[in-house]
Every structure is written in C-alpha cells, then in structure tokens.
C-alpha cells in the first residue's frame, strides 16, 4: 500500500466548543469542549491514518512556546510528527458548534508576525521534506504560508516533490499556486470554487469550461469543491462532476481536508480517478457528521 507525506506550514491547535444553542451578545455555557492537533494537512493526515494506520508522516513547524501541547494532542491520534521549532506560539483556532442551528463558526487566531524570517527553521524544514520524500509515494501540501517563511517556500517544496516523481496534491491558491505553476506542475490541484476563480481570474458561470481548459493545459488533475453543490473535476482536459453526500452536519470544519485525504489515498493505491473522487466525497461527508476536525470515526478524546 502507498505511503504518504503531509506537509503543513500552518500548524494549529484546534479548540472545538459545543453549545446546545449559541446566542450572540449573551453568556453561553458549553456542552462539550475538545482540543485537537490541526492545520489543513494535519487534518488530512488524521484521516489517512484512520484509513490505514501508520501510512503517513507529517512535517510541520511548531511554535516553541506550546509545541509540547500540539505533540501531545497529535499523539492521541497516533500521528507521526516531524517538527521544526519556530519562535513564539503555534496558532490557535476556535470552532463554535451550535447543535440547535446545526452551524459551525470558526475563529482563526493568528499569532503576531515576527520581525524577521525564520531562515534556520526554513532550512531545517526543507531538509526534513527532502529526507521524508525518499520513503513515500504521495505528497500533500496544504494551507496558507505564514509570513515567517520566504515567499518562494511553497513553490520550492512543490518542485522538490515533483522532481522526485511523487504523486503531489497541492491545496493552496493565489500567488503561491501561480508561483508554483511557473516552475512545476502538481499532479493534483485541489481547491474550492472561490479560490479557483480568484487565482485564475474567472467567473463562476464559466467554472466547468475553465477547469477543463486549465487541466488540458497543465495535463494534470484539477478538483474544485463547491460546498454542498456537486464537485467539479477534470483530468487531462476531461470533465467530471460528482455529487456530494447530503448529511446532517455536526462540524463542517476540515471537510475539504478530509476530501483531500480520501482522494489521495484512493488514487495513490488504485489510480482510479472516479473512485478517488467518490472516496474523497465519502470522507468529507463522514467528517461533517463528527465533532473532531478531520475524522471519519468517533473520537474518544472528548472532554466533559
């Protein structure tokens, strides 16, 4: 079976707070509260590990002030973390779940920007990626690039993965994606509808045509998720549409990350594009039904 490397440049400590009925401008007492190691690629790694335990390594930076907390949380999910320490704190995100309204509200709390780039940490990060690439079949790079890293870091990592001939899924957009495409082509570009339109300056009404055209130009796979609407995708210029699974949502955080994991796992092991789209859809639906961000299974680490 395939082995995977998940690379997360924006590691996160995710705090999920559950309310029976969340009312703004009032005192709200939570029903449940949990903490998880998170960040887009970390969420995907948790799903990959559920699909096949031990199949994934995770490279990520951790703020030295609370790195031990992140690692303890990752250990709960049996995640193998290869970390690089940076000054300050790992960022935190708060997710507020309203059971009555079936809504998810996410609060992303960024840490103060540092005055200078983390040059030594970036060199160590690249060395970790270089060494980890030797033992994997597929690579996932997902999420934003914090200001502590040089502007070309995402593109550098992408080229390392493609130069090694790895199946490479890119889940980032905007300038980082455009800069990457100047020097290499990811096997899979997976972003959402808004991100695709903003990156390539196209209108939503033209989405099918533009996805097909871009996939033909790059000779790769492009997958564009659209929330509760059908997922649009193309492989080497051939268009596909896959319906999402309708579920009663509990926590929609990390549904895209869950899709990435299911898609990459299936495609790396079978090479079947349609089966991969369906597996990604299934993982995203199961994630939406659960409290833990990036999970297809009920977790035992809920706090009272």
PDB file of C-alpha atoms in Angstrom:
ATOM      1  CA  UNK A   1       0.000   0.000   0.000  1.00  0.00           C
ATOM      2  CA  UNK A   2       1.049   3.597  -0.621  1.00  0.00           C
ATOM      3  CA  UNK A   3       2.862   5.754   1.916  1.00  0.00           C
ATOM      4  CA  UNK A   4       2.141   9.451   2.312  1.00  0.00           C
ATOM      5  CA  UNK A   5       3.807  12.683   3.411  1.00  0.00           C
ATOM      6  CA  UNK A   6       1.608  15.534   4.656  1.00  0.00           C
ATOM      7  CA  UNK A   7       3.233  18.971   4.856  1.00  0.00           C
ATOM      8  CA  UNK A   8       1.558  21.689   6.929  1.00  0.00           C
ATOM      9  CA  UNK A   9       3.046  25.190   7.084  1.00  0.00           C
ATOM     10  CA  UNK A  10       0.252  26.496   9.357  1.00  0.00           C
ATOM     11  CA  UNK A  11       0.068  24.093  12.270  1.00  0.00           C
ATOM     12  CA  UNK A  12      -2.861  24.757  14.581  1.00  0.00           C
ATOM     13  CA  UNK A  13      -4.184  23.842  17.995  1.00  0.00           C
ATOM     14  CA  UNK A  14      -7.907  23.481  17.341  1.00  0.00           C
ATOM     15  CA  UNK A  15     -10.343  24.083  20.188  1.00  0.00           C
ATOM     16  CA  UNK A  16     -13.886  22.905  19.441  1.00  0.00           C
ATOM     17  CA  UNK A  17     -16.633  24.152  21.764  1.00  0.00           C
ATOM     18  CA  UNK A  18     -20.134  22.672  21.565  1.00  0.00           C
ATOM     19  CA  UNK A  19     -23.244  24.631  22.578  1.00  0.00           C
ATOM     20  CA  UNK A  20     -26.855  23.496  22.743  1.00  0.00           C
ATOM     21  CA  UNK A  21     -27.903  26.881  21.376  1.00  0.00           C
ATOM     22  CA  UNK A  22     -25.397  29.656  20.703  1.00  0.00           C
ATOM     23  CA  UNK A  23     -26.758  33.163  21.252  1.00  0.00           C
ATOM     24  CA  UNK A  24     -24.687  36.207  20.368  1.00  0.00           C
ATOM     25  CA  UNK A  25     -24.437  39.016  22.936  1.00  0.00           C
ATOM     26  CA  UNK A  26     -25.313  36.573  25.732  1.00  0.00           C
ATOM     27  CA  UNK A  27     -23.413  34.390  28.160  1.00  0.00           C
ATOM     28  CA  UNK A  28     -23.129  30.916  26.588  1.00  0.00           C
ATOM     29  CA  UNK A  29     -22.175  27.818  28.584  1.00  0.00           C
ATOM     30  CA  UNK A  30     -20.693  24.984  26.581  1.00  0.00           C
ATOM     31  CA  UNK A  31     -21.977  21.422  26.476  1.00  0.00           C
ATOM     32  CA  UNK A  32     -18.634  19.916  25.410  1.00  0.00           C
ATOM     33  CA  UNK A  33     -15.110  21.084  24.699  1.00  0.00           C
ATOM     34  CA  UNK A  34     -12.226  19.374  22.924  1.00  0.00           C
ATOM     35  CA  UNK A  35      -8.734  20.105  21.640  1.00  0.00           C
ATOM     36  CA  UNK A  36      -7.021  18.582  18.604  1.00  0.00           C
ATOM     37  CA  UNK A  37      -3.782  18.891  16.688  1.00  0.00           C
ATOM     38  CA  UNK A  38      -4.839  20.576  13.473  1.00  0.00           C
ATOM     39  CA  UNK A  39      -3.936  22.570  10.391  1.00  0.00           C
ATOM     40  CA  UNK A  40      -5.098  21.540   6.919  1.00  0.00           C
ATOM     41  CA  UNK A  41      -2.502  18.861   6.199  1.00  0.00           C
ATOM     42  CA  UNK A  42      -2.627  17.612   9.799  1.00  0.00           C
ATOM     43  CA  UNK A  43      -6.387  17.114   9.467  1.00  0.00           C
ATOM     44  CA  UNK A  44      -5.796  15.183   6.247  1.00  0.00           C
ATOM     45  CA  UNK A  45      -3.126  13.079   7.948  1.00  0.00           C
ATOM     46  CA  UNK A  46      -5.569  12.102  10.689  1.00  0.00           C
ATOM     47  CA  UNK A  47      -7.978  10.792   8.036  1.00  0.00           C
ATOM     48  CA  UNK A  48      -5.185   8.963   6.199  1.00  0.00           C
ATOM     49  CA  UNK A  49      -4.147   7.350   9.452  1.00  0.00           C
ATOM     50  CA  UNK A  50      -7.743   6.219  10.034  1.00  0.00           C
ATOM     51  CA  UNK A  51      -7.878   4.717   6.559  1.00  0.00           C
ATOM     52  CA  UNK A  52      -4.601   2.876   7.157  1.00  0.00           C
ATOM     53  CA  UNK A  53      -2.748   3.243  10.420  1.00  0.00           C
ATOM     54  CA  UNK A  54       0.884   4.252  10.048  1.00  0.00           C
ATOM     55  CA  UNK A  55       0.720   5.185   6.359  1.00  0.00           C
ATOM     56  CA  UNK A  56       1.535   8.892   6.802  1.00  0.00           C
ATOM     57  CA  UNK A  57       4.272  11.160   8.168  1.00  0.00           C
ATOM     58  CA  UNK A  58       3.612  14.813   8.938  1.00  0.00           C
ATOM     59  CA  UNK A  59       6.164  17.612   8.540  1.00  0.00           C
ATOM     60  CA  UNK A  60       5.147  20.814  10.272  1.00  0.00           C
ATOM     61  CA  UNK A  61       6.554  23.834  12.132  1.00  0.00           C
ATOM     62  CA  UNK A  62       5.574  24.292  15.784  1.00  0.00           C
ATOM     63  CA  UNK A  63       5.884  27.400  17.902  1.00  0.00           C
ATOM     64  CA  UNK A  64       8.249  26.564  20.732  1.00  0.00           C
ATOM     65  CA  UNK A  65       6.004  28.048  23.456  1.00  0.00           C
ATOM     66  CA  UNK A  66       3.263  25.409  23.055  1.00  0.00           C
ATOM     67  CA  UNK A  67       4.844  22.748  20.846  1.00  0.00           C
ATOM     68  CA  UNK A  68       4.562  20.103  23.569  1.00  0.00           C
ATOM     69  CA  UNK A  69       0.794  20.587  23.750  1.00  0.00           C
ATOM     70  CA  UNK A  70       0.476  20.110  19.986  1.00  0.00           C
ATOM     71  CA  UNK A  71       2.614  16.957  20.111  1.00  0.00           C
ATOM     72  CA  UNK A  72       0.573  15.519  22.992  1.00  0.00           C
ATOM     73  CA  UNK A  73      -2.619  16.077  21.001  1.00  0.00           C
ATOM     74  CA  UNK A  74      -1.080  14.525  17.886  1.00  0.00           C
ATOM     75  CA  UNK A  75      -0.055  11.502  19.943  1.00  0.00           C
ATOM     76  CA  UNK A  76      -3.738  10.954  20.814  1.00  0.00           C
ATOM     77  CA  UNK A  77      -4.338  10.285  17.114  1.00  0.00           C
ATOM     78  CA  UNK A  78      -1.158   8.231  16.694  1.00  0.00           C
ATOM     79  CA  UNK A  79       0.240  10.800  14.234  1.00  0.00           C
ATOM     80  CA  UNK A  80       3.946  10.664  13.389  1.00  0.00           C
ATOM     81  CA  UNK A  81       5.115  14.289  13.521  1.00  0.00           C
ATOM     82  CA  UNK A  82       8.434  15.551  12.134  1.00  0.00           C
ATOM     83  CA  UNK A  83       8.550  19.060  13.565  1.00  0.00           C
ATOM     84  CA  UNK A  84      10.622  22.199  13.221  1.00  0.00           C
ATOM     85  CA  UNK A  85      10.582  24.673  16.109  1.00  0.00           C
ATOM     86  CA  UNK A  86       9.901  28.351  15.486  1.00  0.00           C
ATOM     87  CA  UNK A  87       9.826  31.306  17.900  1.00  0.00           C
ATOM     88  CA  UNK A  88       6.579  32.102  19.682  1.00  0.00           C
ATOM     89  CA  UNK A  89       3.378  30.076  19.728  1.00  0.00           C
ATOM     90  CA  UNK A  90       1.656  27.627  17.419  1.00  0.00           C
ATOM     91  CA  UNK A  91      -1.502  29.425  16.334  1.00  0.00           C
ATOM     92  CA  UNK A  92      -4.926  28.515  17.712  1.00  0.00           C
ATOM     93  CA  UNK A  93      -8.332  28.198  16.095  1.00  0.00           C
ATOM     94  CA  UNK A  94     -11.646  28.089  17.911  1.00  0.00           C
ATOM     95  CA  UNK A  95     -14.660  26.312  16.412  1.00  0.00           C
ATOM     96  CA  UNK A  96     -18.101  27.054  17.862  1.00  0.00           C
ATOM     97  CA  UNK A  97     -20.712  24.360  17.174  1.00  0.00           C
ATOM     98  CA  UNK A  98     -24.385  25.227  17.585  1.00  0.00           C
ATOM     99  CA  UNK A  99     -26.385  21.985  17.881  1.00  0.00           C
ATOM    100  CA  UNK A 100     -29.743  23.736  17.612  1.00  0.00           C
ATOM    101  CA  UNK A 101     -28.941  25.620  14.415  1.00  0.00           C
ATOM    102  CA  UNK A 102     -26.537  22.976  13.009  1.00  0.00           C
ATOM    103  CA  UNK A 103     -23.958  25.688  12.318  1.00  0.00           C
ATOM    104  CA  UNK A 104     -20.174  25.869  12.505  1.00  0.00           C
ATOM    105  CA  UNK A 105     -18.369  29.136  13.292  1.00  0.00           C
ATOM    106  CA  UNK A 106     -14.586  29.121  13.050  1.00  0.00           C
ATOM    107  CA  UNK A 107     -12.358  31.741  14.671  1.00  0.00           C
ATOM    108  CA  UNK A 108      -8.765  31.716  13.396  1.00  0.00           C
ATOM    109  CA  UNK A 109      -6.410  33.441  15.819  1.00  0.00           C
ATOM    110  CA  UNK A 110      -3.137  34.305  14.130  1.00  0.00           C
ATOM    111  CA  UNK A 111      -0.019  34.823  16.220  1.00  0.00           C
ATOM    112  CA  UNK A 112       1.764  38.219  15.992  1.00  0.00           C
ATOM    113  CA  UNK A 113       4.045  38.412  12.971  1.00  0.00           C
ATOM    114  CA  UNK A 114       7.754  38.134  13.678  1.00  0.00           C
ATOM    115  CA  UNK A 115      10.098  40.913  12.608  1.00  0.00           C
ATOM    116  CA  UNK A 116      12.308  38.623  10.550  1.00  0.00           C
ATOM    117  CA  UNK A 117      12.133  35.396   8.564  1.00  0.00           C
ATOM    118  CA  UNK A 118      12.946  32.093  10.261  1.00  0.00           C
ATOM    119  CA  UNK A 119      15.853  31.261   7.949  1.00  0.00           C
ATOM    120  CA  UNK A 120      17.373  28.465  10.036  1.00  0.00           C
ATOM    121  CA  UNK A 121      13.988  26.863  10.644  1.00  0.00           C
ATOM    122  CA  UNK A 122      13.173  27.037   6.930  1.00  0.00           C
ATOM    123  CA  UNK A 123      16.427  25.274   6.033  1.00  0.00           C
ATOM    124  CA  UNK A 124      15.666  22.537   8.558  1.00  0.00           C
ATOM    125  CA  UNK A 125      12.120  22.234   7.227  1.00  0.00           C
ATOM    126  CA  UNK A 126      13.400  21.753   3.678  1.00  0.00           C
ATOM    127  CA  UNK A 127      15.892  19.141   4.891  1.00  0.00           C
ATOM    128  CA  UNK A 128      13.097  17.246   6.661  1.00  0.00           C
ATOM    129  CA  UNK A 129      10.987  17.289   3.493  1.00  0.00           C
ATOM    130  CA  UNK A 130      13.922  16.181   1.338  1.00  0.00           C
ATOM    131  CA  UNK A 131      14.650  13.186   3.559  1.00  0.00           C
ATOM    132  CA  UNK A 132      10.995  12.241   4.045  1.00  0.00           C
ATOM    133  CA  UNK A 133      10.376  12.235   0.290  1.00  0.00           C
ATOM    134  CA  UNK A 134      12.654   9.221  -0.095  1.00  0.00           C
ATOM    135  CA  UNK A 135      10.214   6.883   1.656  1.00  0.00           C
ATOM    136  CA  UNK A 136       6.794   7.972   0.343  1.00  0.00           C
ATOM    137  CA  UNK A 137       4.676   7.552  -2.772  1.00  0.00           C
ATOM    138  CA  UNK A 138       2.407  10.593  -2.481  1.00  0.00           C
ATOM    139  CA  UNK A 139       2.689  14.090  -1.004  1.00  0.00           C
ATOM    140  CA  UNK A 140       0.081  16.549   0.235  1.00  0.00           C
ATOM    141  CA  UNK A 141       0.964  20.222   0.767  1.00  0.00           C
ATOM    142  CA  UNK A 142      -1.989  22.187   2.084  1.00  0.00           C
ATOM    143  CA  UNK A 143      -2.756  25.506   3.709  1.00  0.00           C
ATOM    144  CA  UNK A 144      -1.509  29.032   3.893  1.00  0.00           C
ATOM    145  CA  UNK A 145       2.107  30.119   4.236  1.00  0.00           C
ATOM    146  CA  UNK A 146       2.706  32.312   7.327  1.00  0.00           C
ATOM    147  CA  UNK A 147       4.826  35.433   6.957  1.00  0.00           C
ATOM    148  CA  UNK A 148       7.761  33.882   8.825  1.00  0.00           C
ATOM    149  CA  UNK A 149       8.559  31.875   5.662  1.00  0.00           C
ATOM    150  CA  UNK A 150      10.089  33.229   2.460  1.00  0.00           C
ATOM    151  CA  UNK A 151       7.706  33.895  -0.411  1.00  0.00           C
ATOM    152  CA  UNK A 152       9.068  31.039  -2.514  1.00  0.00           C
ATOM    153  CA  UNK A 153       8.872  28.279   0.137  1.00  0.00           C
ATOM    154  CA  UNK A 154       5.640  26.719  -1.138  1.00  0.00           C
ATOM    155  CA  UNK A 155       6.961  26.619  -4.692  1.00  0.00           C
ATOM    156  CA  UNK A 156      10.288  25.156  -3.517  1.00  0.00           C
ATOM    157  CA  UNK A 157       8.597  22.295  -1.674  1.00  0.00           C
ATOM    158  CA  UNK A 158       6.287  21.657  -4.616  1.00  0.00           C
ATOM    159  CA  UNK A 159       9.230  21.382  -7.013  1.00  0.00           C
ATOM    160  CA  UNK A 160      11.057  19.029  -4.650  1.00  0.00           C
ATOM    161  CA  UNK A 161       8.061  16.694  -4.646  1.00  0.00           C
ATOM    162  CA  UNK A 162       7.509  16.799  -8.406  1.00  0.00           C
ATOM    163  CA  UNK A 163      11.229  16.432  -9.196  1.00  0.00           C
ATOM    164  CA  UNK A 164      11.192  13.221  -7.142  1.00  0.00           C
ATOM    165  CA  UNK A 165       8.319  11.964  -9.287  1.00  0.00           C
ATOM    166  CA  UNK A 166       5.853  11.784  -6.402  1.00  0.00           C
ATOM    167  CA  UNK A 167       2.092  11.967  -6.768  1.00  0.00           C
ATOM    168  CA  UNK A 168       1.649  15.521  -5.469  1.00  0.00           C
ATOM    169  CA  UNK A 169      -1.597  17.145  -4.327  1.00  0.00           C
ATOM    170  CA  UNK A 170      -1.493  20.924  -3.911  1.00  0.00           C
ATOM    171  CA  UNK A 171      -4.196  22.526  -1.765  1.00  0.00           C
ATOM    172  CA  UNK A 172      -3.191  26.179  -1.790  1.00  0.00           C
ATOM    173  CA  UNK A 173      -4.150  29.056  -4.039  1.00  0.00           C
ATOM    174  CA  UNK A 174      -3.439  32.611  -5.132  1.00  0.00           C
ATOM    175  CA  UNK A 175       0.138  33.795  -5.549  1.00  0.00           C
ATOM    176  CA  UNK A 176       1.647  30.641  -4.031  1.00  0.00           C
ATOM    177  CA  UNK A 177      -0.125  28.472  -6.605  1.00  0.00           C
ATOM    178  CA  UNK A 178       0.702  30.764  -9.519  1.00  0.00           C
ATOM    179  CA  UNK A 179       4.367  30.903  -8.466  1.00  0.00           C
ATOM    180  CA  UNK A 180       4.411  27.110  -8.185  1.00  0.00           C
ATOM    181  CA  UNK A 181       2.983  26.690 -11.689  1.00  0.00           C
ATOM    182  CA  UNK A 182       5.862  28.761 -13.078  1.00  0.00           C
ATOM    183  CA  UNK A 183       8.365  26.068 -12.072  1.00  0.00           C
ATOM    184  CA  UNK A 184       6.424  22.779 -11.802  1.00  0.00           C
ATOM    185  CA  UNK A 185       3.005  21.189 -12.180  1.00  0.00           C
ATOM    186  CA  UNK A 186       1.307  19.440  -9.260  1.00  0.00           C
ATOM    187  CA  UNK A 187      -0.264  16.087 -10.118  1.00  0.00           C
ATOM    188  CA  UNK A 188      -3.467  17.353  -8.486  1.00  0.00           C
ATOM    189  CA  UNK A 189      -4.653  20.874  -7.764  1.00  0.00           C
ATOM    190  CA  UNK A 190      -7.495  20.688  -5.275  1.00  0.00           C
ATOM    191  CA  UNK A 191      -9.037  23.979  -4.153  1.00  0.00           C
ATOM    192  CA  UNK A 192     -12.537  25.324  -3.653  1.00  0.00           C
ATOM    193  CA  UNK A 193     -14.680  27.279  -6.086  1.00  0.00           C
ATOM    194  CA  UNK A 194     -13.882  30.729  -4.735  1.00  0.00           C
ATOM    195  CA  UNK A 195     -10.142  30.013  -4.616  1.00  0.00           C
ATOM    196  CA  UNK A 196     -10.071  28.730  -8.204  1.00  0.00           C
ATOM    197  CA  UNK A 197     -11.950  31.749  -9.538  1.00  0.00           C
ATOM    198  CA  UNK A 198      -9.760  34.250  -7.673  1.00  0.00           C
ATOM    199  CA  UNK A 199      -6.497  32.522  -8.583  1.00  0.00           C
ATOM    200  CA  UNK A 200      -7.198  32.234 -12.304  1.00  0.00           C
ATOM    201  CA  UNK A 201      -9.419  35.334 -12.583  1.00  0.00           C
ATOM    202  CA  UNK A 202     -12.501  33.573 -13.956  1.00  0.00           C
ATOM    203  CA  UNK A 203     -16.247  33.801 -13.318  1.00  0.00           C
ATOM    204  CA  UNK A 204     -18.224  31.092 -11.514  1.00  0.00           C
ATOM    205  CA  UNK A 205     -20.555  30.788 -14.514  1.00  0.00           C
ATOM    206  CA  UNK A 206     -17.553  29.656 -16.587  1.00  0.00           C
ATOM    207  CA  UNK A 207     -16.217  27.234 -13.984  1.00  0.00           C
ATOM    208  CA  UNK A 208     -16.759  23.974 -15.905  1.00  0.00           C
ATOM    209  CA  UNK A 209     -15.083  25.325 -19.028  1.00  0.00           C
ATOM    210  CA  UNK A 210     -12.195  26.910 -17.145  1.00  0.00           C
ATOM    211  CA  UNK A 211     -11.425  23.813 -15.053  1.00  0.00           C
ATOM    212  CA  UNK A 212     -11.424  21.662 -18.188  1.00  0.00           C
ATOM    213  CA  UNK A 213      -9.269  24.148 -20.080  1.00  0.00           C
ATOM    214  CA  UNK A 214      -6.735  24.526 -17.268  1.00  0.00           C
ATOM    215  CA  UNK A 215      -6.466  20.747 -16.780  1.00  0.00           C
ATOM    216  CA  UNK A 216      -5.862  20.266 -20.518  1.00  0.00           C
ATOM    217  CA  UNK A 217      -3.211  22.996 -20.485  1.00  0.00           C
ATOM    218  CA  UNK A 218      -1.391  21.527 -17.468  1.00  0.00           C
ATOM    219  CA  UNK A 219      -2.104  17.881 -18.299  1.00  0.00           C
ATOM    220  CA  UNK A 220      -2.968  17.164 -14.692  1.00  0.00           C
ATOM    221  CA  UNK A 221      -5.938  16.656 -12.379  1.00  0.00           C
ATOM    222  CA  UNK A 222      -7.908  19.606 -11.026  1.00  0.00           C
ATOM    223  CA  UNK A 223     -10.584  19.143  -8.365  1.00  0.00           C
ATOM    224  CA  UNK A 224     -12.789  22.029  -7.246  1.00  0.00           C
ATOM    225  CA  UNK A 225     -15.071  21.502  -4.266  1.00  0.00           C
ATOM    226  CA  UNK A 226     -18.227  23.624  -4.079  1.00  0.00           C
ATOM    227  CA  UNK A 227     -19.655  23.200  -0.586  1.00  0.00           C
ATOM    228  CA  UNK A 228     -22.996  21.410  -0.796  1.00  0.00           C
ATOM    229  CA  UNK A 229     -23.014  21.552  -4.608  1.00  0.00           C
ATOM    230  CA  UNK A 230     -21.514  18.914  -6.921  1.00  0.00           C
ATOM    231  CA  UNK A 231     -17.722  18.711  -7.019  1.00  0.00           C
ATOM    232  CA  UNK A 232     -16.271  19.683 -10.410  1.00  0.00           C
ATOM    233  CA  UNK A 233     -13.104  17.996 -11.633  1.00  0.00           C
ATOM    234  CA  UNK A 234     -11.056  17.362 -14.755  1.00  0.00           C
ATOM    235  CA  UNK A 235      -8.256  15.008 -15.665  1.00  0.00           C
ATOM    236  CA  UNK A 236      -6.078  15.908 -18.660  1.00  0.00           C
ATOM    237  CA  UNK A 237      -8.902  18.015 -20.051  1.00  0.00           C
ATOM    238  CA  UNK A 238     -11.773  15.559 -19.479  1.00  0.00           C
ATOM    239  CA  UNK A 239     -14.514  16.958 -17.232  1.00  0.00           C
ATOM    240  CA  UNK A 240     -16.254  15.123 -14.376  1.00  0.00           C
ATOM    241  CA  UNK A 241     -18.961  16.058 -11.874  1.00  0.00           C
ATOM    242  CA  UNK A 242     -19.548  14.158  -8.633  1.00  0.00           C
ATOM    243  CA  UNK A 243     -22.498  14.817  -6.292  1.00  0.00           C
ATOM    244  CA  UNK A 244     -21.836  15.455  -2.623  1.00  0.00           C
ATOM    245  CA  UNK A 245     -23.445  13.276   0.014  1.00  0.00           C
ATOM    246  CA  UNK A 246     -26.252  15.014   1.899  1.00  0.00           C
ATOM    247  CA  UNK A 247     -25.815  14.660   5.674  1.00  0.00           C
ATOM    248  CA  UNK A 248     -26.972  16.359   8.865  1.00  0.00           C
ATOM    249  CA  UNK A 249     -23.846  18.373   9.735  1.00  0.00           C
ATOM    250  CA  UNK A 250     -22.231  18.466  13.149  1.00  0.00           C
ATOM    251  CA  UNK A 251     -18.906  20.164  12.292  1.00  0.00           C
ATOM    252  CA  UNK A 252     -18.051  21.179   8.728  1.00  0.00           C
ATOM    253  CA  UNK A 253     -14.503  22.241   9.654  1.00  0.00           C
ATOM    254  CA  UNK A 254     -11.916  20.241   7.662  1.00  0.00           C
ATOM    255  CA  UNK A 255     -14.364  18.748   5.154  1.00  0.00           C
ATOM    256  CA  UNK A 256     -12.036  19.871   2.361  1.00  0.00           C
ATOM    257  CA  UNK A 257      -9.048  18.402   4.171  1.00  0.00           C
ATOM    258  CA  UNK A 258     -10.953  15.138   4.604  1.00  0.00           C
ATOM    259  CA  UNK A 259     -11.740  15.121   0.887  1.00  0.00           C
ATOM    260  CA  UNK A 260      -8.019  15.529   0.146  1.00  0.00           C
ATOM    261  CA  UNK A 261      -7.141  12.521   2.279  1.00  0.00           C
ATOM    262  CA  UNK A 262      -9.755  10.225   0.786  1.00  0.00           C
ATOM    263  CA  UNK A 263      -8.977  11.282  -2.769  1.00  0.00           C
ATOM    264  CA  UNK A 264      -5.199  10.954  -2.400  1.00  0.00           C
ATOM    265  CA  UNK A 265      -5.423   7.639  -0.561  1.00  0.00           C
ATOM    266  CA  UNK A 266      -7.614   6.036  -3.218  1.00  0.00           C
ATOM    267  CA  UNK A 267      -5.778   7.467  -6.217  1.00  0.00           C
ATOM    268  CA  UNK A 268      -2.334   6.552  -4.864  1.00  0.00           C
ATOM    269  CA  UNK A 269      -3.459   2.974  -4.281  1.00  0.00           C
ATOM    270  CA  UNK A 270      -5.700   2.351  -7.310  1.00  0.00           C
ATOM    271  CA  UNK A 271      -5.034   5.067  -9.908  1.00  0.00           C
ATOM    272  CA  UNK A 272      -8.808   5.308 -10.422  1.00  0.00           C
ATOM    273  CA  UNK A 273      -9.844   8.977 -10.738  1.00  0.00           C
ATOM    274  CA  UNK A 274     -13.580   8.407 -10.338  1.00  0.00           C
ATOM    275  CA  UNK A 275     -13.087   6.098  -7.347  1.00  0.00           C
ATOM    276  CA  UNK A 276     -10.790   8.725  -5.805  1.00  0.00           C
ATOM    277  CA  UNK A 277     -13.419  11.463  -6.228  1.00  0.00           C
ATOM    278  CA  UNK A 278     -16.006   9.219  -4.585  1.00  0.00           C
ATOM    279  CA  UNK A 279     -13.677   8.299  -1.712  1.00  0.00           C
ATOM    280  CA  UNK A 280     -12.930  11.957  -1.099  1.00  0.00           C
ATOM    281  CA  UNK A 281     -16.650  12.730  -1.084  1.00  0.00           C
ATOM    282  CA  UNK A 282     -17.293   9.907   1.387  1.00  0.00           C
ATOM    283  CA  UNK A 283     -14.561  11.114   3.765  1.00  0.00           C
ATOM    284  CA  UNK A 284     -15.831  14.699   3.645  1.00  0.00           C
ATOM    285  CA  UNK A 285     -19.383  13.550   4.485  1.00  0.00           C
ATOM    286  CA  UNK A 286     -18.232  11.398   7.404  1.00  0.00           C
ATOM    287  CA  UNK A 287     -16.157  14.307   8.727  1.00  0.00           C
ATOM    288  CA  UNK A 288     -19.167  16.632   8.650  1.00  0.00           C
ATOM    289  CA  UNK A 289     -21.038  14.213  10.917  1.00  0.00           C
ATOM    290  CA  UNK A 290     -18.373  14.326  13.646  1.00  0.00           C
ATOM    291  CA  UNK A 291     -17.057  16.794  16.171  1.00  0.00           C
ATOM    292  CA  UNK A 292     -13.355  16.181  15.541  1.00  0.00           C
ATOM    293  CA  UNK A 293     -11.962  18.181  12.580  1.00  0.00           C
ATOM    294  CA  UNK A 294     -10.535  15.694  10.108  1.00  0.00           C
ATOM    295  CA  UNK A 295     -12.082  12.408  11.185  1.00  0.00           C
ATOM    296  CA  UNK A 296     -14.256   9.620   9.802  1.00  0.00           C
ATOM    297  CA  UNK A 297     -14.560   7.941  13.190  1.00  0.00           C
ATOM    298  CA  UNK A 298     -15.982   8.907  16.553  1.00  0.00           C
ATOM    299  CA  UNK A 299     -13.079  10.070  18.697  1.00  0.00           C
ATOM    300  CA  UNK A 300     -12.630   9.017  22.317  1.00  0.00           C
ATOM    301  CA  UNK A 301     -10.853  12.233  23.308  1.00  0.00           C
ATOM    302  CA  UNK A 302     -13.890  14.401  24.018  1.00  0.00           C
ATOM    303  CA  UNK A 303     -13.620  16.479  27.189  1.00  0.00           C
ATOM    304  CA  UNK A 304     -16.629  16.653  29.533  1.00  0.00           C
TER     305      UNK A 304
END
